[in-house]
């Protein structure tokens, strides 16, 4: 017998029925997958998109048919598809890991399976070659899976900070007396007890439960104050609680019992006033003399604004109302506002009241998008001693300096300040971050007088409440790009041996503006750039918009089809098709009667969490959100307004009464419920304010605690998730942050961005941490309120303090 025939016969093996069925099922899978890709690919091409999916789909269909027919050519076609996909992916997005995953991972799985079944096509034993290919694909899959647990898209620090002389205060003599520690909004704490060498020893020192879960309309976003040996916190429904700074034991509680807690319950902080500590009180003609309290009564006061718009003062020692303030301890903030419906539109102040010398300076929050006739955005200052109105700045009528004339109200629907201002006491100026004018997404009836204040920073004279300067970050804002973050005041070198008093403003657009806080003129270059001119009927758009080209921007690059992402190539294709169907011409695409993409979205960029500036080196820590939204203007006559799902943000409809439209909101997500654009969806970064350069950038947190369609991820994959809240920096070069979607308080080295410690929280947090040194024990504590992360089902009522172990 011919030996070659004999050997060939020996090499051929009968294929079992199970293997034949496996080939058929594998072929059917490829055939159906290819069909889905081909059909989607045809639609994508019709929209002007990539041809890849049609070609890949046809290839998979052909391979599927050949597998069903047990033709060895099937493996060759799969090999060609794998190589072609790799070449296409690198051409489209380079070697970036997360964008590569949905493009390449499916073909690694298909290639692995193809290498396993290839010998069955020829009825042969597995050869060394097929085993090698199976091993290669297997190794690539394992390596890819392992790489998911590493941070990608990291910009490492290449320089070390230049330290300035900042005196550390570790003796317990300092207080955290403002929302951001100081009135300048930097969230810097001059403490060095907890440093990079010992931070990994932090442990829970005490925990307090408020008894109030942040559910429904409530979110727990409080940053406590610390005055001496007492910590003061508040709950979303306006309860104030005093705790022992060393033990967390409750000293007193005050329940303001607000009449309405159904809308948007928040308490980001309280204020503090100590009359004896005011060295240069403002003097106002015609003001009442403060009534002399009983000895020691209300010598120290907690200032609170309630959810039903009352300004109250509480004795910081006893928790009782200060009877000499306002009307038995309270001032009605509804006075002068005119008609305010106590369901919607609603008026309150969700941020901490600002105490500057002997003034309490307040803005207000209104429920977005309800009507063109909403409560005024008037800014008011009250005497911290008596509660009397000192001045008012009515954005629509500058002639009103206190209460409006009898029978009138402050100008309706003007831009409001729902966030926190910063104060420069030496210049006598308060800096207001203003929102956009109501209703948020259509501006055809906005008065020109108030247009200049929409989404602007405004400096007011603290003594008079009169405007000194205004700088607008968005012209005619119809995208809800409120200036949400508190300004940060920091002096930067002028290059001549001196300092420039700067104001650094983060925006929802991901733009960072650096202004001279004396004049409002840009220090870092700002360029006006042309923007799309399409707009809805009856509205208009500005010809140009300001871009802060002299400072780094984060997450502000326009989206493209190549940026679309997915967990598989199916939902990535769906996102590409969705993207191509959207009305989107860049950041300033005006809302229209088509589905319109807003990116950066109205959650940010940078939201109310703001910045933390390490004043010892001029590094500014920021966290940004990269979460686009889709909005659509719906002609009012086509809807039953009474049946709208009226809420706040994604998943709701704003009625916008008095306009030709209502507006729908939805997330730009894939069919699997994950964002359509490539990760990261949130980052941490540091900016050197002296050089105006980005120092480092890292993904913000992991998907460990994310819940999608009721399923918790449980894997610490550092995709970089949307964040809320801000950070706090210390003189030891640390930044503490807790506002991620996973349940951790983190400490990061501000020089490098590297995580040096994290502590597991019982639930997520949305609040900015704070830190203090107790005057009683001398221990430094880091305190965070954990009430639950947004988008998470888990809620809590925790105030948690961390400290180093006690010295023996």
JSON list of C-alpha atoms in Angstrom, two decimals, residues 92-163:
[
{"chain": "A", "resi": 92, "resn": "UNK", "atom": "CA", "xyz": [-9.69, 54.49, 13.57]},
{"chain": "A", "resi": 93, "resn": "UNK", "atom": "CA", "xyz": [-8.61, 54.91, 17.17]},
{"chain": "A", "resi": 94, "resn": "UNK", "atom": "CA", "xyz": [-4.95, 53.93, 17.53]},
{"chain": "A", "resi": 95, "resn": "UNK", "atom": "CA", "xyz": [-4.02, 51.63, 20.39]},
{"chain": "A", "resi": 96, "resn": "UNK", "atom": "CA", "xyz": [-6.29, 53.14, 23.09]},
{"chain": "A", "resi": 97, "resn": "UNK", "atom": "CA", "xyz": [-7.43, 50.24, 25.27]},
{"chain": "A", "resi": 98, "resn": "UNK", "atom": "CA", "xyz": [-11.11, 50.94, 26.01]},
{"chain": "A", "resi": 99, "resn": "UNK", "atom": "CA", "xyz": [-12.02, 52.04, 22.46]},
{"chain": "A", "resi": 100, "resn": "UNK", "atom": "CA", "xyz": [-10.33, 48.86, 21.23]},
{"chain": "A", "resi": 101, "resn": "UNK", "atom": "CA", "xyz": [-12.39, 46.52, 23.43]},
{"chain": "A", "resi": 102, "resn": "UNK", "atom": "CA", "xyz": [-15.72, 46.41, 21.53]},
{"chain": "A", "resi": 103, "resn": "UNK", "atom": "CA", "xyz": [-13.89, 46.43, 18.21]},
{"chain": "A", "resi": 104, "resn": "UNK", "atom": "CA", "xyz": [-11.45, 43.59, 18.86]},
{"chain": "A", "resi": 105, "resn": "UNK", "atom": "CA", "xyz": [-12.74, 41.54, 21.81]},
{"chain": "A", "resi": 106, "resn": "UNK", "atom": "CA", "xyz": [-15.59, 39.84, 19.86]},
{"chain": "A", "resi": 107, "resn": "UNK", "atom": "CA", "xyz": [-13.16, 38.71, 17.17]},
{"chain": "A", "resi": 108, "resn": "UNK", "atom": "CA", "xyz": [-10.72, 37.39, 19.75]},
{"chain": "A", "resi": 109, "resn": "UNK", "atom": "CA", "xyz": [-13.52, 35.20, 21.07]},
{"chain": "A", "resi": 110, "resn": "UNK", "atom": "CA", "xyz": [-14.53, 34.16, 17.55]},
{"chain": "A", "resi": 111, "resn": "UNK", "atom": "CA", "xyz": [-10.89, 33.50, 16.62]},
{"chain": "A", "resi": 112, "resn": "UNK", "atom": "CA", "xyz": [-10.36, 31.38, 19.74]},
{"chain": "A", "resi": 113, "resn": "UNK", "atom": "CA", "xyz": [-13.44, 29.31, 18.94]},
{"chain": "A", "resi": 114, "resn": "UNK", "atom": "CA", "xyz": [-12.42, 29.04, 15.29]},
{"chain": "A", "resi": 115, "resn": "UNK", "atom": "CA", "xyz": [-8.98, 27.69, 16.26]},
{"chain": "A", "resi": 116, "resn": "UNK", "atom": "CA", "xyz": [-10.62, 25.07, 18.49]},
{"chain": "A", "resi": 117, "resn": "UNK", "atom": "CA", "xyz": [-13.06, 23.82, 15.86]},
{"chain": "A", "resi": 118, "resn": "UNK", "atom": "CA", "xyz": [-10.81, 24.12, 12.82]},
{"chain": "A", "resi": 119, "resn": "UNK", "atom": "CA", "xyz": [-9.56, 20.47, 12.96]},
{"chain": "A", "resi": 120, "resn": "UNK", "atom": "CA", "xyz": [-13.17, 19.28, 12.92]},
{"chain": "A", "resi": 121, "resn": "UNK", "atom": "CA", "xyz": [-13.68, 20.89, 9.52]},
{"chain": "A", "resi": 122, "resn": "UNK", "atom": "CA", "xyz": [-11.03, 18.63, 7.93]},
{"chain": "A", "resi": 123, "resn": "UNK", "atom": "CA", "xyz": [-11.74, 15.60, 10.10]},
{"chain": "A", "resi": 124, "resn": "UNK", "atom": "CA", "xyz": [-8.22, 15.73, 11.45]},
{"chain": "A", "resi": 125, "resn": "UNK", "atom": "CA", "xyz": [-6.61, 15.63, 14.84]},
{"chain": "A", "resi": 126, "resn": "UNK", "atom": "CA", "xyz": [-5.73, 19.03, 16.30]},
{"chain": "A", "resi": 127, "resn": "UNK", "atom": "CA", "xyz": [-2.42, 20.10, 14.79]},
{"chain": "A", "resi": 128, "resn": "UNK", "atom": "CA", "xyz": [0.31, 22.05, 16.46]},
{"chain": "A", "resi": 129, "resn": "UNK", "atom": "CA", "xyz": [-0.68, 25.04, 14.37]},
{"chain": "A", "resi": 130, "resn": "UNK", "atom": "CA", "xyz": [-4.33, 25.03, 15.47]},
{"chain": "A", "resi": 131, "resn": "UNK", "atom": "CA", "xyz": [-3.27, 24.56, 19.10]},
{"chain": "A", "resi": 132, "resn": "UNK", "atom": "CA", "xyz": [-0.87, 27.47, 18.76]},
{"chain": "A", "resi": 133, "resn": "UNK", "atom": "CA", "xyz": [-3.58, 29.75, 17.38]},
{"chain": "A", "resi": 134, "resn": "UNK", "atom": "CA", "xyz": [-6.01, 28.68, 20.10]},
{"chain": "A", "resi": 135, "resn": "UNK", "atom": "CA", "xyz": [-3.34, 29.36, 22.71]},
{"chain": "A", "resi": 136, "resn": "UNK", "atom": "CA", "xyz": [-2.56, 32.76, 21.16]},
{"chain": "A", "resi": 137, "resn": "UNK", "atom": "CA", "xyz": [-6.18, 33.86, 21.17]},
{"chain": "A", "resi": 138, "resn": "UNK", "atom": "CA", "xyz": [-6.62, 32.48, 24.68]},
{"chain": "A", "resi": 139, "resn": "UNK", "atom": "CA", "xyz": [-3.62, 34.41, 25.96]},
{"chain": "A", "resi": 140, "resn": "UNK", "atom": "CA", "xyz": [-4.87, 37.60, 24.29]},
{"chain": "A", "resi": 141, "resn": "UNK", "atom": "CA", "xyz": [-8.29, 37.16, 25.88]},
{"chain": "A", "resi": 142, "resn": "UNK", "atom": "CA", "xyz": [-6.83, 36.56, 29.33]},
{"chain": "A", "resi": 143, "resn": "UNK", "atom": "CA", "xyz": [-4.43, 39.48, 28.92]},
{"chain": "A", "resi": 144, "resn": "UNK", "atom": "CA", "xyz": [-7.27, 41.72, 27.74]},
{"chain": "A", "resi": 145, "resn": "UNK", "atom": "CA", "xyz": [-9.44, 40.70, 30.68]},
{"chain": "A", "resi": 146, "resn": "UNK", "atom": "CA", "xyz": [-6.59, 41.35, 33.12]},
{"chain": "A", "resi": 147, "resn": "UNK", "atom": "CA", "xyz": [-5.97, 44.75, 31.51]},
{"chain": "A", "resi": 148, "resn": "UNK", "atom": "CA", "xyz": [-9.52, 45.76, 32.33]},
{"chain": "A", "resi": 149, "resn": "UNK", "atom": "CA", "xyz": [-8.44, 46.07, 35.95]},
{"chain": "A", "resi": 150, "resn": "UNK", "atom": "CA", "xyz": [-5.67, 48.56, 35.13]},
{"chain": "A", "resi": 151, "resn": "UNK", "atom": "CA", "xyz": [-6.18, 52.27, 34.62]},
{"chain": "A", "resi": 152, "resn": "UNK", "atom": "CA", "xyz": [-6.00, 53.38, 31.01]},
{"chain": "A", "resi": 153, "resn": "UNK", "atom": "CA", "xyz": [-5.80, 56.81, 29.49]},
{"chain": "A", "resi": 154, "resn": "UNK", "atom": "CA", "xyz": [-3.59, 57.95, 32.36]},
{"chain": "A", "resi": 155, "resn": "UNK", "atom": "CA", "xyz": [-1.49, 61.06, 31.98]},
{"chain": "A", "resi": 156, "resn": "UNK", "atom": "CA", "xyz": [1.39, 60.70, 34.42]},
{"chain": "A", "resi": 157, "resn": "UNK", "atom": "CA", "xyz": [2.98, 63.69, 36.11]},
{"chain": "A", "resi": 158, "resn": "UNK", "atom": "CA", "xyz": [6.36, 64.57, 34.64]},
{"chain": "A", "resi": 159, "resn": "UNK", "atom": "CA", "xyz": [7.21, 67.47, 36.96]},
{"chain": "A", "resi": 160, "resn": "UNK", "atom": "CA", "xyz": [7.27, 68.03, 40.70]},
{"chain": "A", "resi": 161, "resn": "UNK", "atom": "CA", "xyz": [5.41, 70.96, 42.25]},
{"chain": "A", "resi": 162, "resn": "UNK", "atom": "CA", "xyz": [7.27, 74.08, 43.34]},
{"chain": "A", "resi": 163, "resn": "UNK", "atom": "CA", "xyz": [6.36, 74.55, 46.96]}
]
